[in-house]
Amino acid sequence: MKNTPSILIVGAGAIGSFYGAILKRAGCSVSTVLRSDYEAVRARGVRINSPLGDLSYKPDHVYRDGDLPDEAPDFLILCVKVLPGVDRVALVAPWMGENTRLVLIENGLDIEKEMTAAYPDNPLISCLAFIAVSRTESGVVEHKAYGKLVMGRYPEGVDENCQALSRLFTEGGIKVDLTERVVGERWRKCLWNTPFNPLSVIANGADTRTILDTEGGEELIRAMMREVMDVAAAEGYPMADELIDQNIEGTRKMPAYKNSMALDYLNDRPIEREAVLGNVVALARHHGIPVPHLNTVLVTLKMRAALEGRG
Amino acid sequence: MKNTPSILIVGAGAIGSFYGAILKRAGCSVSTVLRSDYEAVRARGVRINSPLGDLSYKPDHVYRDGDLPDEAPDFLILCVKVLPGVDRVALVAPWMGENTRLVLIENGLDIEKEMTAAYPDNPLISCLAFIAVSRTESGVVEHKAYGKLVMGRYPEGVDENCQALSRLFTEGGIKVDLTERVVGERWRKCLWNTPFNPLSVIANGADTRTILDTEGGEELIRAMMREVMDVAAAEGYPMADELIDQNIEGTRKMPAYKNSMALDYLNDRPIEREAVLGNVVALARHHGIPVPHLNTVLVTLKMRAALEGRG
């Protein structure tokens, strides 16, 4: 790695743009591969309003699909949504060098395997973002709150690549929790996301309060959390029973909250159904674990997608 | 009963108007209690287009809530939807005489108890309608196909009141199947309705083909049918396992079909969620039978209703 580490963000939506800005603040060379926002960012850079200050920046290079970089980046950060129609392996292919570390800042479970299968010799750093951020127009991002990353080497451990990247993010101004078991952290996050996100979609955008206060709602959420826990345990990531109570109580203390999957659905954007729910049900099937509540929600979402031609 | 049996239809929507017409053809005196269609029917009678011919008729009396009949009818036929906000006991109260037979032509399960509790001395005849009929405008009904009634004394048996009413319907031109175990017939009908109707609502109006052809769809329907069967058996109405295969195969042979609950939902009309699904889940709970698939669908429908302010 050179003195000025080079970063390439593939899929620079709200999340990618934000973390790119943080690394830019840390002194990295930051380039982006864009699709719809290419013209706007090339002309005016990325504007980011944030409680951390004005994070606006001009990427060192602005690429689009089909371009080729002068040299491969030290870190390639992939921030696209995990969707059945998006070939993430092909997306990063032109930009991967021999020494490029592949970094995922993406949601969901079991989303690393296809990447390590395709790039077995590149270290894979898996990250979870805890952040409230949205793209308000082409090249403009509103950072509302939070920003912490949970980060680890996939499938486990913390290596010098994680250490180096973590230092850069910390210098840029955000908190990083390094973890030896990043997949376990994904399961912890999905303990909440896997029940709440799809339910809010099925209920046409119900917020957390509506979901918990509906007759039988909390009981249903608890049953779905229990099923997530059963699958996690079979995968080698057991969780303490109290986490269910803690998640419910924590959610009740928050103001009513409409999650991002519900917002995606209401705004006709694709939802990460498979990454957040379908992969859990597939793992359950693999282990022979019954997950009737999760499966009912998954299949009804598929029916609705079929009806709406969303595939 | 006089030579000309007197019939009062309470809730003369599409179904009530149609069966009223049949009894009129059989020579009965047929009166109706109406709400929204009162003015139209008083002025022009009921118009019914049907493959059976023109069934249009003028009711002998057209009442509205608050009116009082000259004398109590021989048969009071209740055809309102079974909804939490509709007090069916109160609706029929002004019209029930000592010798009035109470007749239900209504969907769902466990919908008779509150009526027999309120009118223990009046014979209760419970009917299921197999019919395709809809109200196209005020006082106008389109009868598309079918019309058979399944009829029995509640909770079981076939008495002389059933025989008499059955004869009248038959004279009017429709088929009646008398059954000793009408509640068992309700379970048989719900074996299909309880899975398909609510799922089509959750999937925003998916038809039978979409439901069965979605990945995991047929499996989910089968799991829900199995749960309905388990509850039916605990209630004393066991069904043969083959009925599941038969229902699936029969549905696959039909053209893609959007059921009435889906149409009600899409047209912002209330749905009979409790009569068709909620009561089954309540009985399951009473017997300690797990029904995770049915319960997931029930609770998500409630969440959506809460969000939409449909209660």
Coordinates of N, CA, C and O in Angstrom, one line a residue, chain A residues 13-112:
Chain A
G13 N -23.9 5.1 -4.1 CA -25.2 5.7 -3.7 C -25.0 6.5 -2.5 O -23.9 7.1 -2.2
A14 N -26.0 6.6 -1.6 CA -25.9 7.4 -0.4 C -24.8 6.8 0.5 O -23.9 7.6 1.0
I15 N -24.8 5.5 0.7 CA -23.8 4.9 1.6 C -22.4 5.0 1.1 O -21.4 5.4 1.7
G16 N -22.2 4.6 -0.2 CA -20.9 4.6 -0.8 C -20.3 6.0 -0.8 O -19.1 6.3 -0.6
S17 N -21.2 7.0 -1.2 CA -20.7 8.4 -1.3 C -20.3 8.9 0.1 O -19.2 9.6 0.2
F18 N -21.0 8.5 1.1 CA -20.7 9.0 2.5 C -19.4 8.4 2.9 O -18.5 9.1 3.4
Y19 N -19.2 7.1 2.8 CA -18.0 6.5 3.3 C -16.8 6.9 2.4 O -15.6 7.0 2.9
G20 N -17.0 7.2 1.2 CA -16.0 7.7 0.3 C -15.5 9.1 0.9 O -14.3 9.4 0.9
A21 N -16.4 9.9 1.3 CA -16.1 11.2 1.8 C -15.3 11.1 3.1 O -14.3 11.8 3.3
I22 N -15.6 10.1 3.9 CA -14.8 9.9 5.1 C -13.4 9.5 4.8 O -12.4 10.1 5.4
L23 N -13.2 8.7 3.8 CA -11.9 8.2 3.5 C -11.1 9.4 2.8 O -9.9 9.5 2.9
K24 N -11.8 10.2 2.1 CA -11.2 11.4 1.4 C -10.7 12.3 2.5 O -9.5 12.8 2.5
R25 N -11.5 12.5 3.6 CA -11.0 13.3 4.7 C -9.8 12.7 5.4 O -9.0 13.4 6.0
A26 N -9.6 11.4 5.3 CA -8.5 10.7 5.9 C -7.3 10.8 5.0 O -6.2 10.2 5.3
G27 N -7.4 11.5 3.9 CA -6.3 11.6 3.0 C -6.1 10.6 1.9 O -5.1 10.6 1.2
C28 N -7.1 9.8 1.7 CA -7.0 8.8 0.6 C -7.3 9.4 -0.7 O -7.9 10.4 -0.8
S29 N -6.8 8.7 -1.7 CA -7.3 9.0 -3.1 C -8.6 8.2 -3.3 O -8.6 7.0 -3.1
V30 N -9.7 8.9 -3.6 CA -11.0 8.2 -3.6 C -11.6 8.4 -5.0 O -11.9 9.5 -5.4
S31 N -11.9 7.3 -5.7 CA -12.5 7.3 -7.0 C -13.9 6.6 -6.9 O -14.1 5.8 -6.0
T32 N -14.7 6.8 -7.9 CA -16.0 6.2 -7.8 C -16.4 5.6 -9.2 O -16.0 6.2 -10.2
V33 N -17.2 4.6 -9.2 CA -17.8 4.0 -10.4 C -19.3 4.2 -10.3 O -19.9 3.8 -9.3
L34 N -19.8 5.0 -11.2 CA -21.2 5.4 -11.1 C -22.0 5.0 -12.3 O -21.5 4.8 -13.4
R35 N -23.3 5.0 -12.1 CA -24.2 4.8 -13.2 C -25.1 6.0 -13.4 O -24.7 7.0 -14.1
S36 N -26.2 6.1 -12.7 CA -27.1 7.2 -13.0 C -26.6 8.6 -12.6 O -26.9 9.6 -13.2
D37 N -25.7 8.6 -11.6 CA -25.2 9.9 -11.1 C -23.9 10.3 -11.8 O -23.3 11.4 -11.4
Y38 N -23.5 9.6 -12.8 CA -22.2 9.9 -13.4 C -22.0 11.3 -13.8 O -21.0 12.0 -13.5
E39 N -22.9 11.8 -14.6 CA -22.8 13.2 -15.2 C -22.7 14.2 -14.1 O -21.9 15.1 -14.1
A40 N -23.6 14.1 -13.1 CA -23.7 15.1 -12.1 C -22.5 15.1 -11.2 O -21.9 16.2 -10.9
V41 N -21.9 13.9 -10.9 CA -20.8 13.9 -10.0 C -19.5 14.3 -10.8 O -18.6 15.0 -10.2
R42 N -19.5 14.0 -12.1 CA -18.3 14.4 -12.9 C -18.3 16.0 -12.9 O -17.2 16.6 -12.9
A43 N -19.5 16.6 -13.0 CA -19.5 18.0 -13.2 C -19.3 18.7 -11.8 O -18.6 19.7 -11.8
R44 N -19.9 18.2 -10.8 CA -20.0 19.0 -9.6 C -19.5 18.3 -8.3 O -19.5 18.8 -7.2
G45 N -19.0 17.1 -8.5 CA -18.5 16.3 -7.4 C -19.7 15.8 -6.5 O -20.9 15.9 -7.0
V46 N -19.5 15.3 -5.3 CA -20.5 14.8 -4.5 C -20.8 15.9 -3.4 O -19.8 16.3 -2.7
R47 N -22.0 16.3 -3.2 CA -22.4 17.2 -2.1 C -22.9 16.3 -1.0 O -23.9 15.6 -1.2
I48 N -22.4 16.5 0.2 CA -22.9 15.8 1.4 C -23.1 16.7 2.5 O -22.2 17.4 3.1
N49 N -24.4 16.9 2.9 CA -24.7 17.6 4.1 C -24.7 16.6 5.3 O -25.4 15.6 5.2
S50 N -24.0 17.0 6.4 CA -23.8 16.1 7.5 C -23.7 16.8 8.8 O -23.1 17.9 8.8
P51 N -24.1 16.2 9.9 CA -23.8 16.8 11.2 C -22.3 16.8 11.5 O -21.8 17.6 12.3
L52 N -21.5 16.1 10.7 CA -20.1 16.1 10.9 C -19.5 17.3 10.2 O -18.2 17.5 10.3
G53 N -20.3 18.1 9.5 CA -19.7 19.2 8.7 C -20.0 19.0 7.2 O -20.8 18.1 6.8
D54 N -19.5 19.9 6.4 CA -19.6 19.7 4.9 C -18.6 18.7 4.4 O -17.4 18.9 4.5
L55 N -19.1 17.6 4.0 CA -18.3 16.5 3.6 C -18.1 16.4 2.0 O -17.6 15.4 1.5
S56 N -18.6 17.5 1.3 CA -18.6 17.5 -0.1 C -17.1 17.2 -0.6 O -16.2 17.7 0.0
Y57 N -17.0 16.5 -1.8 CA -15.7 16.3 -2.3 C -15.8 16.0 -3.8 O -16.9 15.6 -4.3
K58 N -14.7 16.1 -4.5 CA -14.6 15.7 -5.9 C -13.8 14.4 -5.9 O -12.6 14.4 -5.5
P59 N -14.3 13.3 -6.4 CA -13.6 12.1 -6.5 C -12.3 12.3 -7.4 O -12.4 13.1 -8.3
D60 N -11.3 11.6 -7.1 CA -10.0 11.7 -7.9 C -10.3 11.2 -9.3 O -9.8 11.8 -10.3
H61 N -11.1 10.2 -9.5 CA -11.5 9.7 -10.8 C -13.0 9.4 -10.7 O -13.4 8.9 -9.7
V62 N -13.8 9.8 -11.7 CA -15.2 9.4 -11.8 C -15.3 8.4 -13.0 O -15.1 8.9 -14.1
Y63 N -15.6 7.2 -12.7 CA -15.7 6.2 -13.8 C -17.1 5.8 -14.0 O -18.0 6.1 -13.2
R64 N -17.4 5.2 -15.2 CA -18.7 4.5 -15.3 C -18.4 3.1 -15.9 O -17.3 2.8 -16.3
D65 N -19.4 2.3 -15.9 CA -19.2 0.9 -16.4 C -18.5 0.9 -17.7 O -18.9 1.7 -18.6
G66 N -17.5 0.0 -17.9 CA -16.8 -0.1 -19.2 C -15.5 0.7 -19.2 O -14.6 0.4 -19.9
D67 N -15.4 1.7 -18.3 CA -14.1 2.3 -18.1 C -13.1 1.4 -17.5 O -13.5 0.4 -16.9
L68 N -11.8 1.7 -17.6 CA -10.8 0.9 -16.9 C -9.9 1.8 -16.1 O -9.5 2.9 -16.6
P69 N -9.6 1.4 -14.9 CA -8.7 2.3 -14.1 C -7.3 2.3 -14.6 O -6.9 1.3 -15.2
D70 N -6.5 3.3 -14.3 CA -5.1 3.3 -14.6 C -4.4 2.2 -13.8 O -3.6 1.5 -14.3
E71 N -4.7 2.1 -12.5 CA -4.2 1.0 -11.8 C -5.2 0.5 -10.8 O -6.1 1.2 -10.4
A72 N -5.1 -0.7 -10.4 CA -6.1 -1.3 -9.5 C -6.0 -0.6 -8.1 O -4.9 -0.3 -7.7
P73 N -7.1 -0.5 -7.4 CA -7.1 0.2 -6.1 C -6.6 -0.7 -5.0 O -6.6 -1.9 -5.1
D74 N -6.2 0.0 -3.9 CA -5.8 -0.8 -2.7 C -7.0 -1.4 -2.1 O -7.0 -2.6 -1.7
F75 N -8.1 -0.6 -2.0 CA -9.4 -1.1 -1.4 C -10.5 -0.9 -2.4 O -10.7 0.3 -2.9
L76 N -11.2 -1.9 -2.8 CA -12.4 -1.7 -3.6 C -13.6 -1.9 -2.7 O -13.8 -3.0 -2.1
I77 N -14.4 -0.8 -2.5 CA -15.5 -0.9 -1.6 C -16.8 -1.0 -2.4 O -17.1 -0.2 -3.2
L78 N -17.5 -2.2 -2.2 CA -18.7 -2.4 -2.9 C -19.9 -2.1 -2.1 O -20.0 -2.6 -0.9
C79 N -20.7 -1.2 -2.6 CA -21.9 -0.7 -1.8 C -23.2 -0.8 -2.5 O -24.1 -0.1 -2.2
V80 N -23.3 -1.7 -3.5 CA -24.5 -1.8 -4.2 C -25.5 -2.6 -3.4 O -25.1 -3.4 -2.5
K81 N -26.8 -2.5 -3.7 CA -27.8 -3.3 -3.0 C -27.6 -4.8 -3.5 O -27.2 -5.0 -4.6
V82 N -27.9 -5.7 -2.6 CA -27.8 -7.1 -2.9 C -29.1 -7.6 -3.5 O -30.0 -7.8 -2.8
L83 N -29.2 -7.6 -4.8 CA -30.4 -8.0 -5.5 C -30.2 -9.1 -6.5 O -29.1 -9.2 -7.1
P84 N -31.2 -10.0 -6.7 CA -31.0 -11.1 -7.6 C -30.6 -10.7 -9.0 O -29.7 -11.3 -9.6
G85 N -31.0 -9.5 -9.5 CA -30.6 -9.1 -10.8 C -29.3 -8.4 -10.9 O -28.8 -8.0 -12.0
V86 N -28.6 -8.2 -9.8 CA -27.3 -7.5 -9.8 C -26.2 -8.4 -9.7 O -26.0 -9.1 -8.6
D87 N -25.3 -8.6 -10.7 CA -24.2 -9.5 -10.7 C -23.0 -8.8 -10.1 O -22.2 -8.1 -10.7
R88 N -22.9 -9.0 -8.7 CA -21.8 -8.2 -8.0 C -20.4 -8.7 -8.4 O -19.5 -7.9 -8.5
V89 N -20.3 -10.0 -8.7 CA -19.0 -10.5 -9.2 C -18.5 -9.8 -10.4 O -17.4 -9.3 -10.6
A90 N -19.5 -9.6 -11.4 CA -19.1 -9.0 -12.7 C -18.9 -7.5 -12.5 O -18.0 -6.9 -13.1
L91 N -19.6 -6.9 -11.6 CA -19.5 -5.5 -11.3 C -18.1 -5.0 -10.9 O -17.6 -4.0 -11.4
V92 N -17.5 -5.9 -10.1 CA -16.2 -5.5 -9.6 C -15.0 -6.0 -10.5 O -13.9 -5.5 -10.3
A93 N -15.4 -7.0 -11.3 CA -14.3 -7.7 -12.1 C -13.3 -6.8 -12.8 O -12.1 -7.0 -12.6
P94 N -13.7 -5.7 -13.5 CA -12.7 -4.9 -14.2 C -11.7 -4.2 -13.3 O -10.6 -3.8 -13.8
W95 N -12.0 -4.0 -12.0 CA -11.3 -3.2 -11.2 C -10.4 -3.9 -10.1 O -9.7 -3.3 -9.4
M96 N -10.6 -5.3 -10.1 CA -9.9 -6.0 -9.1 C -8.4 -6.3 -9.5 O -8.2 -6.9 -10.6
G97 N -7.5 -5.9 -8.7 CA -6.1 -6.2 -9.0 C -5.6 -7.3 -8.1 O -6.4 -7.8 -7.2
E98 N -4.4 -7.7 -8.2 CA -3.8 -8.8 -7.5 C -3.8 -8.5 -6.0 O -4.1 -9.4 -5.1
N99 N -3.6 -7.3 -5.7 CA -3.5 -6.9 -4.2 C -4.7 -6.1 -3.7 O -4.6 -5.6 -2.6
T100 N -5.7 -6.0 -4.5 CA -6.9 -5.3 -4.1 C -7.6 -6.0 -2.9 O -7.9 -7.2 -3.0
R101 N -7.9 -5.3 -1.9 CA -8.7 -5.8 -0.8 C -10.2 -5.5 -1.2 O -10.5 -4.3 -1.5
L102 N -11.0 -6.5 -1.2 CA -12.4 -6.3 -1.5 C -13.2 -6.0 -0.2 O -13.1 -6.8 0.8
V103 N -13.9 -4.9 -0.2 CA -14.6 -4.5 1.0 C -16.1 -4.4 0.7 O -16.5 -3.8 -0.2
L104 N -16.9 -5.1 1.5 CA -18.4 -5.0 1.4 C -19.0 -4.1 2.4 O -18.8 -4.4 3.6
I105 N -19.7 -3.1 2.1 CA -20.5 -2.4 3.0 C -22.0 -2.6 2.5 O -22.5 -1.8 1.7
E106 N -22.5 -3.7 2.9 CA -23.8 -4.1 2.4 C -24.6 -4.8 3.5 O -24.0 -5.4 4.4
N107 N -25.9 -4.9 3.3 CA -26.8 -5.5 4.2 C -27.0 -7.0 3.9 O -26.8 -7.4 2.8
G108 N -27.5 -7.7 4.9 CA -28.0 -9.0 4.6 C -27.1 -10.1 5.1 O -26.0 -9.9 5.7
L109 N -27.5 -11.4 4.9 CA -26.9 -12.5 5.4 C -26.4 -13.4 4.2 O -27.0 -13.4 3.2
D110 N -25.2 -14.0 4.4 CA -24.8 -15.0 3.4 C -24.5 -14.3 2.0 O -24.8 -14.9 1.0
I111 N -24.0 -13.1 2.1 CA -23.8 -12.3 0.9 C -22.3 -12.3 0.5 O -21.9 -11.7 -0.5
E112 N -21.5 -13.0 1.3 CA -20.0 -13.0 1.0 C -19.6 -14.1 0.1 O -18.6 -14.0 -0.6

